[in-house]
């Protein structure tokens, strides 16, 4: 395993005899596998509409809305125009044979939605952008349909995931839909600019778009749709920081941009001051010593890149600047990397990147707010032998169940675990609105007696997934998920974890994941 689970006091694992319901591991209809690759738009639409037809009852004028979210521009390898066309084609296919009481609404072309919003003057609010207001209204929909666009081999695919918004549970996934060739707007690399010109153009465009930036928090430019960082990610990050500092420097006033990264050094401040916190943003402001600054002037810098097939020195690059009021701008262009040092790798050293690229973008339905980060931020990079800490913040009291997946695909559970009292229902309990650390030697009433350390022989892309529940469900889970032993979870269970938790009765559920890059 890539993660060392070491502990200070080992207690014998105790087996709790509870009848495990095998149906939990394979819940019918809870999550469709979508094993058939290359579905047509029509076939995928039928899967979604059939799931809706089973869920609703069309009578007496009752109608239901499905909020169909378009692709995130910063995570799409297609141009915004082409991604829009693809979204509209999917929407047309979905509406063609939808149940009579189902209305699909979308940010793109949501005429009916805009009319409804005008009735409540949502669009007249000062400072509220049209798209922001639409997205806010979509929260009232009965169902949510998320579209995930990713690259696999030399083909683009889309997957659709339908969720019951009120219950916060996944109903069905379409499986992979092959994107037709006509939606590829241009050959990868057409009109590419040099790396040096691209970096300067990014800085110039962001400077024009956001003139008043005080703090910039770099999060990294990731490989494809994953959060995996590479040699190129670090190389580009340094170039962007230097060029942005130059672009924002005011020679007359002698002021400029301050770049502050989430690091082990400022993580120590979190340990010392963990008073009640109401938002992840406030937690980061405390950590970076910027509590008194205007949120509109604090920006995060992130992005993604997709190497061109057959041309490993040209990439499709997307970089986004976004402040803590959700104002953002995205720069996207093909970039030639022929002048980069040969030692700069474009791909991660190892890891199941295709799986991470497909799963990372899913907005898993949650029934309460739950935020997960680490001692090095939301896209952490570690070296072998270094220690991992998680930060946790929930809007309601919750019990956490956390899992680590290594670069070879093996999964282990580290919360709850065998170092804790197996009879203590609070061993994995975390109070609301408080910034928690996992593991925490100062945890009350009993300190955590384990730590999480990256193994010395580890390299590649790994991940942490945590599920938060509104009550203690440990004894209702299969034995492999009760934290009784630190061992590999069987694949048949690991691949159904979300479905297993969703099947639990009278339980609110939230889920968060972070990708970890391990570099030697």
XYZ file of C-alpha atoms in Angstrom:
520
model
C 0.000 0.000 0.000
C 1.045 3.589 -0.662
C -0.179 4.846 2.708
C 1.394 3.812 5.992
C -1.132 3.583 8.799
C 0.989 3.781 11.929
C -0.405 3.986 15.431
C 0.793 4.700 18.918
C -1.461 2.275 20.771
C -2.886 -0.781 19.060
C -6.073 -2.335 20.394
C -7.205 -5.800 19.308
C -9.743 -5.630 16.519
C -13.146 -6.693 17.783
C -15.648 -8.364 15.490
C -19.192 -7.144 15.981
C -21.673 -9.839 15.031
C -24.289 -8.088 12.958
C -26.090 -9.657 10.017
C -24.697 -7.955 6.926
C -27.259 -7.464 4.226
C -25.538 -8.401 0.964
C -28.108 -6.387 -0.938
C -26.322 -3.251 0.254
C -23.317 -4.045 -1.913
C -25.364 -4.295 -5.066
C -28.332 -2.006 -4.738
C -30.617 -2.411 -7.715
C -31.045 0.907 -9.461
C -28.885 2.875 -7.019
C -26.052 3.327 -9.475
C -25.961 2.134 -13.055
C -22.620 0.761 -14.138
C -22.824 1.973 -17.731
C -20.508 -0.780 -18.910
C -21.445 -0.438 -22.580
C -19.046 2.012 -24.203
C -20.190 4.245 -27.034
C -23.907 4.776 -26.372
C -25.779 7.046 -28.769
C -27.491 10.226 -27.565
C -30.854 8.498 -28.007
C -29.850 5.411 -25.999
C -28.454 7.517 -23.159
C -31.575 9.722 -23.121
C -33.785 6.638 -22.844
C -31.837 5.472 -19.774
C -32.327 8.844 -18.059
C -36.001 9.217 -19.025
C -36.863 5.654 -17.997
C -35.398 6.337 -14.545
C -37.514 9.506 -14.291
C -40.630 7.677 -15.458
C -40.235 5.165 -12.616
C -39.718 7.951 -10.085
C -42.592 10.340 -10.873
C -46.355 10.088 -11.267
C -47.816 12.320 -13.967
C -51.340 13.333 -12.931
C -53.569 16.334 -12.247
C -51.212 18.775 -13.882
C -48.288 17.948 -11.592
C -44.930 18.719 -13.210
C -41.313 18.080 -12.260
C -38.154 19.923 -13.272
C -34.741 18.498 -14.119
C -31.840 20.944 -13.832
C -29.470 19.963 -16.644
C -26.037 21.415 -15.900
C -23.750 22.153 -18.827
C -20.052 21.295 -18.915
C -17.667 23.268 -16.726
C -15.614 25.368 -19.184
C -12.414 25.034 -17.173
C -12.662 21.241 -17.315
C -13.756 20.866 -20.936
C -11.226 19.994 -23.658
C -13.684 21.436 -26.217
C -14.053 25.120 -27.024
C -16.969 26.850 -25.235
C -18.901 27.185 -28.513
C -18.597 23.495 -29.382
C -19.304 22.398 -25.792
C -22.468 24.517 -25.955
C -23.557 22.832 -29.183
C -22.951 19.407 -27.643
C -24.958 20.352 -24.561
C -27.850 21.580 -26.728
C -27.820 18.351 -28.752
C -28.035 16.290 -25.567
C -30.836 18.525 -24.266
C -32.826 18.080 -27.493
C -32.447 14.308 -27.301
C -33.539 14.252 -23.644
C -36.635 16.401 -24.178
C -37.772 14.545 -27.295
C -39.073 11.498 -25.404
C -39.290 12.812 -21.838
C -42.300 11.865 -19.688
C -45.132 14.354 -20.153
C -44.742 15.937 -16.710
C -40.955 16.374 -16.945
C -39.450 19.755 -17.874
C -35.714 19.991 -18.541
C -34.202 23.372 -17.714
C -30.706 24.531 -18.527
C -28.459 27.555 -18.106
C -28.204 27.613 -21.893
C -31.480 28.572 -23.544
C -33.562 28.504 -20.370
C -36.295 30.829 -21.681
C -39.019 29.461 -19.426
C -36.706 29.610 -16.445
C -35.753 33.224 -17.154
C -39.436 34.206 -17.259
C -40.044 32.590 -13.897
C -36.992 34.312 -12.440
C -38.108 37.718 -13.711
C -41.291 37.271 -11.699
C -39.228 37.261 -8.520
C -36.940 40.049 -9.760
C -33.937 37.723 -9.448
C -32.270 39.257 -12.482
C -32.706 42.842 -11.307
C -30.629 42.406 -8.163
C -27.687 44.749 -8.356
C -24.434 42.970 -9.060
C -26.038 39.591 -9.772
C -24.980 38.248 -13.136
C -27.534 36.546 -15.375
C -25.874 33.120 -15.234
C -25.354 33.317 -11.466
C -29.047 34.069 -10.940
C -30.083 31.190 -13.195
C -27.828 28.752 -11.368
C -29.308 29.907 -8.060
C -32.829 29.212 -9.311
C -31.833 25.734 -10.480
C -31.495 24.721 -6.836
C -35.297 24.529 -6.687
C -35.431 21.749 -9.290
C -36.675 18.280 -8.351
C -33.825 16.455 -10.084
C -30.272 17.289 -11.093
C -28.609 15.998 -14.270
C -24.835 16.458 -14.398
C -22.847 15.971 -17.590
C -19.217 14.877 -17.374
C -17.027 15.353 -20.463
C -13.709 13.505 -20.491
C -11.040 12.134 -22.808
C -10.176 8.438 -22.979
C -7.587 7.317 -25.492
C -8.268 9.324 -28.646
C -12.002 9.740 -28.058
C -14.118 12.182 -26.063
C -16.932 10.756 -23.967
C -19.865 12.158 -22.027
C -21.603 10.551 -19.064
C -24.864 11.750 -17.557
C -25.677 11.283 -13.860
C -29.246 11.818 -12.605
C -29.880 12.606 -8.926
C -32.906 13.231 -6.771
C -32.136 16.727 -5.528
C -34.414 16.526 -2.493
C -32.993 13.199 -1.265
C -29.440 13.891 -2.441
C -29.188 10.409 -3.979
C -27.989 9.191 -7.366
C -30.742 7.528 -9.399
C -28.896 6.397 -12.518
C -25.811 6.942 -14.639
C -26.058 6.734 -18.415
C -22.725 5.080 -19.085
C -20.244 6.377 -21.650
C -21.571 8.273 -24.670
C -19.070 8.643 -27.514
C -18.923 12.252 -28.748
C -19.367 12.345 -32.561
C -16.436 13.603 -34.619
C -18.425 16.623 -35.821
C -18.158 18.149 -32.352
C -14.384 18.321 -32.526
C -14.109 21.933 -33.619
C -10.509 21.797 -34.744
C -7.461 19.588 -34.848
C -5.563 19.723 -31.579
C -2.703 22.143 -32.042
C -4.235 24.327 -34.752
C -3.165 27.932 -34.208
C -1.042 27.033 -31.185
C 1.098 29.739 -29.606
C 4.440 29.294 -27.905
C 4.653 28.590 -24.183
C 6.260 31.978 -23.481
C 3.604 33.853 -25.468
C 0.812 31.885 -23.793
C 2.006 32.710 -20.273
C 2.222 36.431 -21.111
C -1.197 36.360 -22.777
C -2.769 34.685 -19.749
C -1.346 37.336 -17.408
C -2.404 40.172 -19.722
C -5.984 38.889 -20.073
C -6.468 38.330 -16.346
C -4.984 41.764 -15.586
C -7.501 43.369 -17.947
C -10.419 41.322 -16.572
C -9.596 41.751 -12.866
C -7.584 44.894 -12.211
C -7.924 44.912 -8.425
C -6.414 41.640 -7.170
C -4.674 41.614 -3.793
C -4.070 37.924 -3.046
C -3.570 35.022 -5.441
C -3.792 31.445 -4.133
C -2.326 28.998 -6.723
C -4.017 25.576 -6.809
C -2.190 24.043 -9.764
C -2.932 23.258 -13.416
C -3.899 19.588 -13.569
C -3.556 16.781 -16.100
C -6.717 16.338 -18.176
C -9.903 16.317 -16.066
C -8.219 14.976 -12.960
C -6.604 16.934 -10.117
C -3.272 15.164 -10.748
C -0.208 17.413 -10.901
C 2.825 16.731 -13.125
C 6.275 18.140 -13.895
C 4.583 20.424 -16.403
C 2.029 21.530 -13.788
C 4.818 22.746 -11.515
C 6.829 24.301 -14.369
C 3.780 26.200 -15.656
C 2.776 27.222 -12.139
C 6.124 28.897 -11.486
C 6.037 30.686 -14.843
C 2.492 31.958 -14.219
C 3.294 33.199 -10.716
C 6.303 35.182 -11.933
C 4.479 36.675 -14.934
C 1.345 37.559 -12.950
C 3.442 39.271 -10.279
C 5.026 41.386 -12.997
C 1.665 42.160 -14.631
C 0.067 43.335 -11.376
C 3.035 45.322 -10.049
C 2.279 49.045 -9.720
C 5.590 50.835 -10.113
C 4.175 54.187 -8.978
C 2.590 52.946 -5.764
C 5.126 50.194 -5.209
C 2.339 47.690 -4.613
C 1.552 44.415 -6.283
C 0.106 40.954 -6.100
C 0.783 38.768 -3.071
C 0.944 35.035 -3.794
C 0.039 32.811 -0.848
C -0.083 29.036 -1.080
C -1.619 26.620 1.418
C 1.404 24.891 2.932
C 2.632 22.946 5.951
C 3.919 26.206 7.454
C 0.565 27.991 7.575
C -1.195 24.720 8.410
C 0.327 25.042 11.879
C -1.901 28.099 12.366
C -4.944 25.898 11.852
C -3.782 23.601 14.631
C -3.358 26.491 17.046
C -6.572 28.352 16.239
C -9.589 26.225 15.371
C -12.378 28.361 16.767
C -15.877 27.979 15.362
C -15.734 28.496 11.605
C -18.758 29.082 9.392
C -17.198 28.585 5.954
C -14.155 27.056 4.229
C -13.317 30.524 2.933
C -13.017 31.881 6.475
C -10.823 28.926 7.406
C -8.458 29.662 4.513
C -8.414 33.392 5.345
C -7.337 32.588 8.891
C -4.695 30.248 7.600
C -3.290 32.818 5.154
C -3.535 35.778 7.571
C -5.931 37.664 5.311
C -9.043 37.880 7.516
C -9.504 41.629 6.960
C -9.312 41.562 3.154
C -12.233 41.905 0.751
C -13.280 38.509 -0.680
C -13.641 40.103 -4.111
C -9.886 40.763 -4.155
C -8.789 37.228 -3.212
C -8.433 34.892 -6.200
C -7.601 31.240 -6.805
C -5.633 30.205 -9.888
C -6.294 26.746 -11.314
C -6.626 24.931 -14.610
C -6.320 21.810 -16.736
C -4.439 20.725 -19.828
C -4.902 17.962 -22.388
C -1.870 16.747 -24.410
C -2.609 16.395 -28.122
C -2.700 12.802 -29.368
C 0.316 12.011 -31.535
C 2.004 15.294 -30.558
C 3.248 15.071 -26.998
C 4.681 18.604 -27.105
C 1.405 20.419 -27.799
C -1.390 20.844 -25.259
C -4.892 22.261 -25.032
C -4.492 24.579 -22.025
C -7.270 26.036 -19.853
C -6.481 28.381 -16.932
C -9.062 29.997 -14.612
C -8.925 32.841 -12.099
C -11.817 32.865 -9.631
C -12.445 34.975 -6.549
C -14.314 34.083 -3.363
C -17.470 35.700 -4.731
C -17.477 33.236 -7.674
C -16.484 35.825 -10.275
C -14.217 34.079 -12.745
C -12.486 34.224 -16.119
C -11.069 31.338 -18.161
C -8.271 31.496 -20.762
C -8.129 28.611 -23.257
C -5.765 27.982 -26.193
C -3.483 25.413 -27.849
C 0.127 25.790 -26.719
C 3.386 24.483 -28.233
C 5.906 23.165 -25.689
C 8.817 22.458 -28.041
C 11.182 24.753 -26.070
C 10.531 23.095 -22.717
C 13.371 21.082 -21.166
C 13.095 17.401 -22.237
C 12.949 16.339 -18.584
C 9.551 18.014 -18.078
C 6.960 15.226 -18.129
C 3.430 15.954 -19.349
C 1.882 12.857 -17.777
C 1.767 11.657 -14.154
C 4.336 9.043 -13.201
C 1.703 6.409 -12.429
C -1.867 6.012 -11.298
C -5.288 5.165 -12.711
C -5.679 8.530 -14.417
C -8.561 7.506 -16.672
C -10.636 6.532 -13.641
C -9.692 9.719 -11.790
C -10.471 11.844 -14.853
C -13.910 10.281 -15.143
C -14.864 10.377 -11.485
C -13.285 13.590 -10.263
C -15.698 15.948 -11.962
C -18.900 14.310 -10.731
C -20.749 16.572 -8.354
C -21.928 13.760 -6.088
C -25.301 14.789 -4.634
C -25.033 15.942 -1.023
C -27.741 16.682 1.502
C -25.618 19.055 3.571
C -22.463 21.083 3.101
C -19.237 19.152 3.649
C -15.763 20.424 2.734
C -12.579 18.372 2.629
C -9.029 19.645 2.139
C -5.495 18.844 3.349
C -2.452 20.379 4.980
C -1.397 21.357 1.430
C -4.743 22.416 0.012
C -7.290 20.740 -2.257
C -4.736 19.558 -4.872
C -1.888 18.436 -2.608
C 1.500 17.169 -3.752
C 3.662 15.061 -1.423
C 7.006 13.309 -1.452
C 7.483 9.775 -0.091
C 7.806 9.763 3.699
C 5.788 12.939 4.257
C 2.711 13.126 6.463
C -0.851 13.737 5.299
C -3.466 15.602 7.329
C -7.042 16.313 6.293
C -9.170 19.303 7.218
C -12.908 18.733 7.618
C -15.779 21.208 7.909
C -19.497 20.276 7.927
C -22.653 22.351 8.357
C -24.226 19.702 10.601
C -22.945 17.140 13.087
C -21.646 14.155 11.113
C -19.933 10.783 11.256
C -17.043 10.357 8.785
C -16.020 7.265 6.792
C -12.773 7.854 4.897
C -10.934 5.738 2.308
C -7.548 5.942 0.588
C -6.948 4.668 -2.955
C -3.330 4.126 -4.013
C -1.795 4.487 -7.486
C -2.418 0.796 -8.217
C -6.127 1.025 -7.409
C -6.063 -0.652 -3.993
C -8.392 0.890 -1.393
C -8.145 0.893 2.406
C -10.301 2.494 5.088
C -8.600 4.722 7.666
C -11.626 6.249 9.422
C -12.985 4.772 11.600
C -10.094 2.429 12.416
C -8.909 -0.250 14.813
C -6.900 2.125 17.037
C -10.167 3.626 18.244
C -12.567 2.158 20.774
C -14.844 -0.086 18.697
C -17.687 0.468 21.207
C -17.460 4.275 21.078
C -20.149 5.661 18.742
C -18.331 9.026 18.724
C -14.982 7.701 17.470
C -15.619 9.085 13.973
C -17.991 11.888 15.039
C -17.256 15.495 14.026
C -19.214 18.496 15.312
C -20.647 21.051 12.893
C -19.127 24.450 11.993
C -15.738 23.585 13.419
C -12.524 23.078 11.472
C -11.362 19.543 12.323
C -8.020 17.900 11.568
C -7.709 14.195 10.719
C -5.792 12.670 12.426
C -5.712 14.978 15.447
C -3.550 14.355 18.505
C -5.555 17.047 20.342
C -8.975 15.574 19.553
C -11.409 15.553 22.487
C -12.280 13.537 24.467
C -9.697 11.047 23.135
C -6.763 11.972 20.877
C -6.179 10.147 17.593
C -3.436 7.570 18.085
C -2.488 7.069 14.449
C -0.897 9.030 11.641
C -1.024 8.921 7.847
C 2.330 8.807 6.096
C 3.141 8.327 2.406
C 5.208 5.143 1.971
C 8.858 5.540 0.975
C 8.406 3.569 -2.268
C 5.295 5.442 -3.434
C 5.043 7.460 -6.672
C 1.976 8.418 -8.669
C -1.592 9.660 -8.330
C -3.709 8.609 -5.351
C -6.965 9.767 -3.752
C -8.908 10.224 -0.522
C -12.695 9.831 -0.427
C -14.741 10.695 2.664
C -18.463 10.185 3.183
C -20.252 12.084 5.944
C -23.491 10.734 7.422
C -26.066 12.331 9.709
C -25.936 9.393 12.145
C -23.652 6.538 13.158
C -24.209 3.790 10.565
C -21.146 1.660 11.299
C -23.008 -1.439 12.434
C -25.261 -1.339 9.351
C -22.341 -1.489 6.922
C -20.660 -4.601 5.513
C -17.809 -5.761 7.781
C -15.247 -4.560 5.224
C -16.391 -0.951 5.827
C -16.475 -0.897 9.639
C -12.829 -0.001 10.162
C -12.034 -3.165 12.078
C -8.822 -3.887 10.137
C -6.369 -1.876 8.063
C -6.435 -4.016 4.939
C -7.414 -3.867 1.281
C -11.157 -3.604 0.704
C -12.394 -6.223 -1.796
C -13.081 -4.776 -5.239
C -16.712 -5.911 -5.154
C -17.253 -3.653 -2.132
C -14.896 -0.798 -3.074
C -16.663 -0.261 -6.397
C -20.069 0.123 -4.708
C -19.260 2.316 -1.697
C -21.459 5.234 -2.732
C -24.400 2.928 -3.458
C -23.956 1.125 -0.134
C -24.182 4.383 1.816
C -27.057 5.717 -0.284
C -29.118 2.617 0.580
C -29.014 3.328 4.317
C -32.438 4.417 5.660
C -33.106 7.722 7.424
C -29.606 8.987 6.673
C -28.435 12.262 5.161
C -25.269 11.825 3.098
C -22.492 14.077 1.787
C -19.306 13.125 -0.063
C -15.981 14.777 -0.883
C -12.736 13.585 -2.503
C -9.264 14.984 -3.071
C -6.549 13.785 -5.442
C -3.021 13.384 -4.079
C 0.069 13.554 -6.282
C 3.118 11.748 -4.883
C 6.424 12.818 -6.458
C 9.948 11.625 -5.724
